[in-house]
Coordinates of C-alpha atoms in Angstrom, one line a residue:
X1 CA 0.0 0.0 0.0
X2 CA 2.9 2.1 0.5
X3 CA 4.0 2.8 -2.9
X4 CA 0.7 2.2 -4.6
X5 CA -0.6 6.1 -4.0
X6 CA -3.7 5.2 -6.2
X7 CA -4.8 2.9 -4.4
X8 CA -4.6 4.8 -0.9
X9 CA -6.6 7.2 -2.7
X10 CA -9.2 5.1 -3.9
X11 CA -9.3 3.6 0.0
X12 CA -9.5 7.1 1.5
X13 CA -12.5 8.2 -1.1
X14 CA -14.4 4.8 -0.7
X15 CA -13.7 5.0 3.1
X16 CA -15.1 8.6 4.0
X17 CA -18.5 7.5 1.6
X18 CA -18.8 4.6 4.4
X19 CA -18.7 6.5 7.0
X20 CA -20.8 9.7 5.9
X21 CA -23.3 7.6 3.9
X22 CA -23.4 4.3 5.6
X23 CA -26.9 3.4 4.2
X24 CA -25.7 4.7 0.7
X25 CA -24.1 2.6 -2.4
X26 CA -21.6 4.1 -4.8
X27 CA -21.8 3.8 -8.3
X28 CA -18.8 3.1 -10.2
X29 CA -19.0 6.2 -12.1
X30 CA -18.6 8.0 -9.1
X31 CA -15.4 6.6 -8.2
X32 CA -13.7 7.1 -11.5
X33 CA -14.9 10.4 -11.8
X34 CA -13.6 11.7 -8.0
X35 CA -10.3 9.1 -8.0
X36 CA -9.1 8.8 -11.7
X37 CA -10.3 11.7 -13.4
X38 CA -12.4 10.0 -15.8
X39 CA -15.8 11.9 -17.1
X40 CA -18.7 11.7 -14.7
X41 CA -20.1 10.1 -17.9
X42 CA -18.1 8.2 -19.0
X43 CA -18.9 4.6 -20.1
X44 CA -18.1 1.8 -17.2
X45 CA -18.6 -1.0 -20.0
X46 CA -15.5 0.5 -22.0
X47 CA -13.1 1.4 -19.2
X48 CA -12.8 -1.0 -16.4
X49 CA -10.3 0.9 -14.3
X50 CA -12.8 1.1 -11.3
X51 CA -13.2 -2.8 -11.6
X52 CA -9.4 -3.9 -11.8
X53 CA -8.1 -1.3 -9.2
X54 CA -11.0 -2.6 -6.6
X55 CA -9.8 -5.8 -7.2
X56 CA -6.7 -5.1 -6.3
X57 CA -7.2 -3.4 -3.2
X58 CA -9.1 -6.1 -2.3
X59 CA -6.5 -8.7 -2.4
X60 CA -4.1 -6.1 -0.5
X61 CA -6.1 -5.6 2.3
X62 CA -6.8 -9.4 2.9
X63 CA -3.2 -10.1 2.2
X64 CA -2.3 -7.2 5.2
X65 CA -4.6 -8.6 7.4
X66 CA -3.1 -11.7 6.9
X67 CA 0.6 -11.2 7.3
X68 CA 1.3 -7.7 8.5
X69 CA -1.8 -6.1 10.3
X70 CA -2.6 -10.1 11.7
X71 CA -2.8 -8.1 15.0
X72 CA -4.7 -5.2 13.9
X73 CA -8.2 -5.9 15.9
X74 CA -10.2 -3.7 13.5
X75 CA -10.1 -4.9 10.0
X76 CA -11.2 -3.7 6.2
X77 CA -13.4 -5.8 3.8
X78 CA -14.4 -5.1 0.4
X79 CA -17.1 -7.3 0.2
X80 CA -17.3 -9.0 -3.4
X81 CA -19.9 -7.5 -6.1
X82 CA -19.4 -3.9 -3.9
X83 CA -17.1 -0.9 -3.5
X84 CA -17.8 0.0 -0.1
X85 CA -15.8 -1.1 2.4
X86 CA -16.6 -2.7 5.8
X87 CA -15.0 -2.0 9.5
X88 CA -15.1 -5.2 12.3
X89 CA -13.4 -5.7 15.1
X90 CA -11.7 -8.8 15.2
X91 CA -11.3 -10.4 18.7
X92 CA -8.0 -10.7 20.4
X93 CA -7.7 -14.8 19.2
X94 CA -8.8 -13.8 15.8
X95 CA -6.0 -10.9 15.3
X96 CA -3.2 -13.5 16.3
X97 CA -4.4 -16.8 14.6
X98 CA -6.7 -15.0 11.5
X99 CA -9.6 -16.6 12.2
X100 CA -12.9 -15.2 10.6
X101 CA -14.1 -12.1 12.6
X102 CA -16.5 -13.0 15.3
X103 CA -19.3 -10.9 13.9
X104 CA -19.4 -13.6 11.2
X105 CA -21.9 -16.3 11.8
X106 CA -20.5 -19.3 13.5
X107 CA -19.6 -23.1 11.3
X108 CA -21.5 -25.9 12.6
X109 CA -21.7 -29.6 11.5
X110 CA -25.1 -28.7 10.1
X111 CA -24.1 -26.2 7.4
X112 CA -20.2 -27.6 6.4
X113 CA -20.7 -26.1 2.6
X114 CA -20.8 -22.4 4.2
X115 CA -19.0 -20.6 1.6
X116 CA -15.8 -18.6 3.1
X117 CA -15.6 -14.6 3.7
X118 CA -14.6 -12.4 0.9
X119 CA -11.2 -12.3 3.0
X120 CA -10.9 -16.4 2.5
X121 CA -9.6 -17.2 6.1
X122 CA -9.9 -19.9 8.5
X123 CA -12.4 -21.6 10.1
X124 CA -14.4 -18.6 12.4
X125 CA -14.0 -19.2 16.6
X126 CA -17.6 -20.0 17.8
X127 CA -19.6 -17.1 18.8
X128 CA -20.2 -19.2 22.1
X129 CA -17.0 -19.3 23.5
X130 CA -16.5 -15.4 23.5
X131 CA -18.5 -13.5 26.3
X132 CA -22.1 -12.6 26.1
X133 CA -21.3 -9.0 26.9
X134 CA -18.7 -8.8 24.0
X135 CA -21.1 -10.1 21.7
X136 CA -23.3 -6.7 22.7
X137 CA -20.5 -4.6 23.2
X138 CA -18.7 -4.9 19.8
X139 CA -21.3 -3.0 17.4
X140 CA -21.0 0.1 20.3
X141 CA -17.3 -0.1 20.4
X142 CA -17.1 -0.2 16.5
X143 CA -19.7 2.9 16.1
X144 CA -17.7 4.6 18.8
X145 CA -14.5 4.0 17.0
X146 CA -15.8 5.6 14.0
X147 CA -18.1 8.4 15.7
X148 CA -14.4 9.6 17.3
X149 CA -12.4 9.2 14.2
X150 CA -15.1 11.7 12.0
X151 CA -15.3 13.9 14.9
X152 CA -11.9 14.6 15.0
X153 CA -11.5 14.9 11.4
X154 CA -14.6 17.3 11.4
X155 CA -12.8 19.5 14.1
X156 CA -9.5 19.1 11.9
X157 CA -11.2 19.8 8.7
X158 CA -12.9 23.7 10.9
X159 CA -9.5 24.3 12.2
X160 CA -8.4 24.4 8.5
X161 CA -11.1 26.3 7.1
X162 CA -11.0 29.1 9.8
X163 CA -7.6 29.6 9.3
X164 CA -8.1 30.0 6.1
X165 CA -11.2 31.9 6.0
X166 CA -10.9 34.3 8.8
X167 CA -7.0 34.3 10.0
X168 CA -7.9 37.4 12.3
X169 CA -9.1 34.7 14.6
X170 CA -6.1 32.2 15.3
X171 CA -4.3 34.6 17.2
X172 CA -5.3 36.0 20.5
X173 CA -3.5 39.0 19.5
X174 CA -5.1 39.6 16.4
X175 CA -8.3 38.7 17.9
X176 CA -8.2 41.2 20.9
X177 CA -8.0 44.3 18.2
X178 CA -9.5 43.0 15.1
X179 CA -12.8 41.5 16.7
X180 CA -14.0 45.2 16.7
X181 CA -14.6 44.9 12.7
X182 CA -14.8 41.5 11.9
X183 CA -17.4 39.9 14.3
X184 CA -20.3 42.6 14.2
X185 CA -20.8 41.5 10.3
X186 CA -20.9 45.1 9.8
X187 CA -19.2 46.4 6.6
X188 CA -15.6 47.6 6.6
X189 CA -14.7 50.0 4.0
X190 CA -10.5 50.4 3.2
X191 CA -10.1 53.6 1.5
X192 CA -7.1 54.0 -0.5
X193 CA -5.8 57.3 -1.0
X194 CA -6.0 59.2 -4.7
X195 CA -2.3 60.4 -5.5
X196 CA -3.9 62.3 -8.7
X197 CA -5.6 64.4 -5.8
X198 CA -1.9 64.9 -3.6
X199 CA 0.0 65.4 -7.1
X200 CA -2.9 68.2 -8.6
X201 CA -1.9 70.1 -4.9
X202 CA 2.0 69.8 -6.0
X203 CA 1.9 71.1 -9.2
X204 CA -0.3 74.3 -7.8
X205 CA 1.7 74.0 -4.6
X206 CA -1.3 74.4 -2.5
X207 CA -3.6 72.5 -0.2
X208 CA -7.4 71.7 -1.6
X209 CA -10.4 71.7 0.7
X210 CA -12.1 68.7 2.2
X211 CA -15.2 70.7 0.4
X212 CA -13.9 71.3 -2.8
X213 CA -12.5 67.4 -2.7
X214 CA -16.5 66.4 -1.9
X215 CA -17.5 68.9 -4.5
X216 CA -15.6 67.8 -7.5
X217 CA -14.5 71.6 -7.5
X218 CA -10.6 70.7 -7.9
X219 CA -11.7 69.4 -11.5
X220 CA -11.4 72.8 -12.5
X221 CA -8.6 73.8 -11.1
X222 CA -6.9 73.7 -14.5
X223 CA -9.0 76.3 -15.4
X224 CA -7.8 79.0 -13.2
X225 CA -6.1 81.8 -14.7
X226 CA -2.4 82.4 -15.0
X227 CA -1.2 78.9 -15.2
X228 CA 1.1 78.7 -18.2
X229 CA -0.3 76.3 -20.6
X230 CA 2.1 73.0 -20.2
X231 CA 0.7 73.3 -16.9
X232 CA -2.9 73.4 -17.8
X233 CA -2.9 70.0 -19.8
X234 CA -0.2 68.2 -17.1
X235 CA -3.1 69.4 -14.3
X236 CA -6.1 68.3 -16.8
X237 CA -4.8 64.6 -17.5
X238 CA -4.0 64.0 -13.5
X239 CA -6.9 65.0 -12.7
X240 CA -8.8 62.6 -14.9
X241 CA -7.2 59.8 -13.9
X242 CA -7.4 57.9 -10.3
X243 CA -4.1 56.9 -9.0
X244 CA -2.6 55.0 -6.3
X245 CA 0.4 53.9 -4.9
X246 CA 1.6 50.3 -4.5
X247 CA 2.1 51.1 -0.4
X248 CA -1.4 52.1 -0.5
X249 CA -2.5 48.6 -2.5
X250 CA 0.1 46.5 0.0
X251 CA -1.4 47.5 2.8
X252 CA -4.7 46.8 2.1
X253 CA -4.4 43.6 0.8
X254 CA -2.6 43.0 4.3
X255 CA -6.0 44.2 6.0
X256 CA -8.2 42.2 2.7
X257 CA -5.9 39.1 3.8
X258 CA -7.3 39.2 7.8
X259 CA -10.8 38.2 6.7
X260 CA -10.5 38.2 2.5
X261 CA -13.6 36.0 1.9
X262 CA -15.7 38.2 4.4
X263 CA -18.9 39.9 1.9
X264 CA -18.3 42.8 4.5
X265 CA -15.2 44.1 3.4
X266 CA -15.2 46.6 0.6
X267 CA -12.4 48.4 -1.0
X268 CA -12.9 52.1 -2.5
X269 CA -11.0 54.4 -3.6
X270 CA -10.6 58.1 -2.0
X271 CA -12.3 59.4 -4.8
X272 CA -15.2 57.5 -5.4
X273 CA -16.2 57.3 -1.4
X274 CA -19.0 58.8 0.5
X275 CA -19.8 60.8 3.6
X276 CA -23.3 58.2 4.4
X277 CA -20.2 55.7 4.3
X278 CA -18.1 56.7 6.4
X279 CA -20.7 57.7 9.2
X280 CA -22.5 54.3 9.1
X281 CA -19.7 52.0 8.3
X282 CA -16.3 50.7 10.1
X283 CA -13.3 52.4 8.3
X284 CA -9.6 52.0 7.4
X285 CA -8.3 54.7 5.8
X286 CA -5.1 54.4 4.2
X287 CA -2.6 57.2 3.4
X288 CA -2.5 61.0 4.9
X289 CA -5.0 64.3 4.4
X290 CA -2.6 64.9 1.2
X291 CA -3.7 62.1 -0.7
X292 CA -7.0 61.4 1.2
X293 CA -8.6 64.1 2.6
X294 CA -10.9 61.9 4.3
X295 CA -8.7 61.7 7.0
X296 CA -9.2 65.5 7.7
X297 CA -12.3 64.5 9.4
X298 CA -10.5 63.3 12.4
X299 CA -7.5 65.3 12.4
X300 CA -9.1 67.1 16.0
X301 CA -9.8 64.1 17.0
X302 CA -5.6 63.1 16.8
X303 CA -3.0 64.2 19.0
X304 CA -0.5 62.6 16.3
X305 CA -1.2 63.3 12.3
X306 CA 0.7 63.5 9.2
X307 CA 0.8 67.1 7.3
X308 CA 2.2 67.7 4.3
X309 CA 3.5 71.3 3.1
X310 CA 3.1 71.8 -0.6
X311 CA 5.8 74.4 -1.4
X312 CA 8.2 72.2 -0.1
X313 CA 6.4 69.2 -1.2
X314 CA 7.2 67.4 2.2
X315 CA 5.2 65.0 4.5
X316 CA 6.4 65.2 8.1
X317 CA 4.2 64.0 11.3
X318 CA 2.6 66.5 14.0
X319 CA 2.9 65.6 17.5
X320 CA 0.6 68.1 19.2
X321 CA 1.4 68.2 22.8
X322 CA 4.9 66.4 23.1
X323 CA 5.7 64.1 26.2
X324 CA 9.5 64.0 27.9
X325 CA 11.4 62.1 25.3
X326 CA 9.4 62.4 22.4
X327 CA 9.4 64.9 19.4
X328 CA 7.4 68.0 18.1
X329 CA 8.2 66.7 14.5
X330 CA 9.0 63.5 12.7
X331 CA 10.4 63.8 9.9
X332 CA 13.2 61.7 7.1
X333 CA 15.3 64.4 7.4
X334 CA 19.1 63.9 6.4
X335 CA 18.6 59.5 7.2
X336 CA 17.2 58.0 3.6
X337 CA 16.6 55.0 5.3
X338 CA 14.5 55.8 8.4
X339 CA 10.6 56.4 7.8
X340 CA 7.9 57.7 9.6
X341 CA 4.4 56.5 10.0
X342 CA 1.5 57.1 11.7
X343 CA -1.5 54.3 13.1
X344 CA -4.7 55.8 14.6
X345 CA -7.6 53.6 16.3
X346 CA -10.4 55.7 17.3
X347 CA -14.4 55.9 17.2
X348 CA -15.9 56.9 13.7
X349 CA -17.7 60.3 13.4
X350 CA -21.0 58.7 15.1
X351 CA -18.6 56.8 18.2
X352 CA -21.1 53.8 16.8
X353 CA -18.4 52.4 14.8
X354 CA -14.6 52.3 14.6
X355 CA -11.8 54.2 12.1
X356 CA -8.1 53.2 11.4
X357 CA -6.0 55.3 10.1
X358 CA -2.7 54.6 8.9
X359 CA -0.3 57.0 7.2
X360 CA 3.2 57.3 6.7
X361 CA 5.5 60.2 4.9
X362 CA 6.3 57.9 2.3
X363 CA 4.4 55.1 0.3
X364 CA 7.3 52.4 1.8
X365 CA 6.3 53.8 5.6
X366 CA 3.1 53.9 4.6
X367 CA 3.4 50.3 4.0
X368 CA 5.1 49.3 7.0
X369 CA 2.4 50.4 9.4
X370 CA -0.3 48.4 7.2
X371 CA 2.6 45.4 8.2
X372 CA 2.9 46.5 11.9
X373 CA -0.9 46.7 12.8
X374 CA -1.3 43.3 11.3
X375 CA 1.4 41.0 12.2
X376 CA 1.6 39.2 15.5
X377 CA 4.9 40.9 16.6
X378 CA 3.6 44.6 16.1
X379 CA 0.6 43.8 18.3
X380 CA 3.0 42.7 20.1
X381 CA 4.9 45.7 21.0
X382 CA 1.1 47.7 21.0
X383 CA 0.1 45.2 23.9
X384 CA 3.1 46.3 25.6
X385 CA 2.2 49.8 26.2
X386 CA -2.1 48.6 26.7
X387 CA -4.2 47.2 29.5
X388 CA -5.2 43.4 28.9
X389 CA -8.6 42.5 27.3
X390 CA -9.6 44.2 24.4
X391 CA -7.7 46.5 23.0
X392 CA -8.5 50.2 23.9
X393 CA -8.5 53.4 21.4
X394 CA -4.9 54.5 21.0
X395 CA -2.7 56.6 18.6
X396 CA 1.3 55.4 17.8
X397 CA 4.3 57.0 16.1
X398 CA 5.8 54.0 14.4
X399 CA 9.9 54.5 13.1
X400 CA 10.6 52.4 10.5
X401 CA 14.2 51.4 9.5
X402 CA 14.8 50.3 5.8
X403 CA 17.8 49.3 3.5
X404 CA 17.5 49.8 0.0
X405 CA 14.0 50.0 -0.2
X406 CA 13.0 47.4 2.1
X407 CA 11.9 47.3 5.9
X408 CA 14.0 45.7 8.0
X409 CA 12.2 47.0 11.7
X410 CA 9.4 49.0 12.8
X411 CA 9.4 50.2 16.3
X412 CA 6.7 52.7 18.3
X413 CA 8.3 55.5 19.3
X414 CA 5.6 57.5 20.9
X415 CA 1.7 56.6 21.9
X416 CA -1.0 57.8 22.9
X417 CA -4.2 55.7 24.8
X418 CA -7.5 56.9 24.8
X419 CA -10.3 55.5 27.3
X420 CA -13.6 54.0 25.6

């Protein structure tokens, strides 16, 4: 059985139909369809595959429980002119000197011709000389056997599918922050930022309204007077178009990943979002009030933000009222290869749902939070600086060191908690 994988197969497909359908045949068709590929259709009379590899499995199972499993006490029959196989327990006697298994009926003088078991084995011990109460006790012990077997591959079989399914809930970690979206049923939108929107401000090296953002009033912007005209068509065809930023896009699919086959997460763009949205749903809201103005809704709300100053076309993080050790300003400065980033966790506008917010001064930082607030190490270092149970609002400055583009640690450097 060992190097005959088709054949394990075919046992494993024919054994699980035994068990969930007990009452139930299974046709032939069946089998070749689900073990060797054939057609659900296809024509028995032409291809015998089935047939012979049946047959086989049947002479390798008697010839195990003959020779090497001759003290298994549960045995496997393929009964002749079926597919389905059958589970008995064999009694200790039985396993060691392969008599017939004592649920047979016993050989008297009266019936000598009694044709042999499908397994061809001696002569059966009498049902007499075993105990009356292991006569009874054999059909419970056998339907025991296989009620704990399916059980545990049931629980098995969940185990697997919730992992996959809804990965938020095999850590406690994860669990303790990411409950707060997933378990209501409640939709979750992940808005992405619109860089067309943060490059429009560049170019005209100023900041557009919240309003004029809801208003589609930056459309026209191109329009203004005194912009030379190279200007005017660059502004026009950014402006059409809805970009994003691959930070952006990696860390949502981080937060799509947590619960990707939930129908309650949605993904929209900046752009296209509403304000009934964001009041009646949970949100994450990816990237800063450059790029997504949405964010500008909470900005009160937030002792730590990230601003962004057009004429110098810089994105640095506000830290309103600093605490000993911390800083008024983070900012790259004069280190390439240490990033800023920003994760919020607050009550949406109606304090009936939640909002994250995660924003960073560059695309790569941005990323890196989207990594921190979803890995088991960087609620790790959150839980650090929290009370136990569930996790409270909070606020963090995360400093992320990189190498040639790539994050190599992200560390909170300041944090706020807030009380629910």
């Amino acid at each position: 059985m060992k190097r005959a994988s088709r054949l394990r197969e075919l046992l494993e497909y024919i054994g699980k139909h035994a068990q969930d359908f007990p009452s139930h045949t299974i046709r032939e068709q069946m089998i070749g369809a689900a073990v060797f590929g054939r057609p659900e259709d296809y024509d028995t009379g032409l291809d015998n595959i089935v047939r012979v590899n049946v047959s086989e499995l049947r002479k390798r199972l008697i010839h195990y429980f003959s020779e090497e499993g001759s003290h298994e006490t549960i045995a496997i029959e393929i009964p002749r002119g079926g597919y389905l196989p059958i589970f008995f327990l064999r009694s200790t006697a039985t396993a060691k000197t392969l008599e017939t298994p004592a649920l047979l009926p016993p050989a008297t003088e009266a019936s000598p011709a009694t044709p042999p078991s499908a397994l061809d084995l001696p002569e059966a011990t009498p049902v007499a000389a075993l105990p009356v109460a292991r006569k009874h006790l054999t059909p419970v012990l056998i339907a025991l056997s296989i009620a704990v077997f399916v059980c545990g591959l049931l629980l098995w079989q969940n185990h697997r599918l919730a992992v996959q399914l809804q990965p938020w809930k095999t850590d406690a970690l994860k669990d303790s922050l990411w409950a707060d979206f997933f378990s209501s049923g409640d939709r979750i939108d992940i808005v992405t930022a619109d860089t067309s929107f943060a490059l429009a401000e560049d170019i005209l090296g100023q900041t557009i309204s919240l309003d004029d953002y809801l208003d589609y009033k930056y459309m026209n912007l191109a329009d203004q007077p005194g912009l030379p005209p190279g200007t005017k068509s660059a502004l026009k065809h950014i402006l059409e178009r809805n970009n994003g930023s691959i930070g952006d896009f990696q860390a949502a699919k981080r937060f799509m990943d947590l619960d990707g086959y939930s129908s309650a997460l949605k993904l929209a763009s900046a752009r296209s979002y509403t304000a009934e949205s964001i009041k009646a749903d949970n949100v994450i809201l990816i990237g800063g009030r450059e790029s997504n103005p949405w964010v500008d809704l909470y900005r009160d709300r937030m002792n730590f933000f990230l601003d962004y100053d057009p004429s110098i076309q810089r994105s640095f993080i506000v830290n309103r009222k600093p605490q000993p050790g911390e800083e008024a300003v983070y900012e790259t400065g004069r280190d390439p290869n240490r990033s800023y980033s920003v994760v919020s966790f607050l009550p949406n506008l109606t304090d009936q749902r939640y909002v994250l917010i995660i924003s960073g001064v560059d695309s790569q930082a941005t990323r890196a939070a989207g990594d921190f607030i979803t890995s088991p190490e960087g609620l790790a270092q959150i839980r650090q600086r929290m009370p136990t149970g569930h996790f409270p609002y909070f606020e963090l400055v995360l400093a992320s060191s990189r190498l040639v583009g790539t994050t190599l640690h992200t560390e909170i450097v300041a944090s706020r908690v807030h009380q629910r």
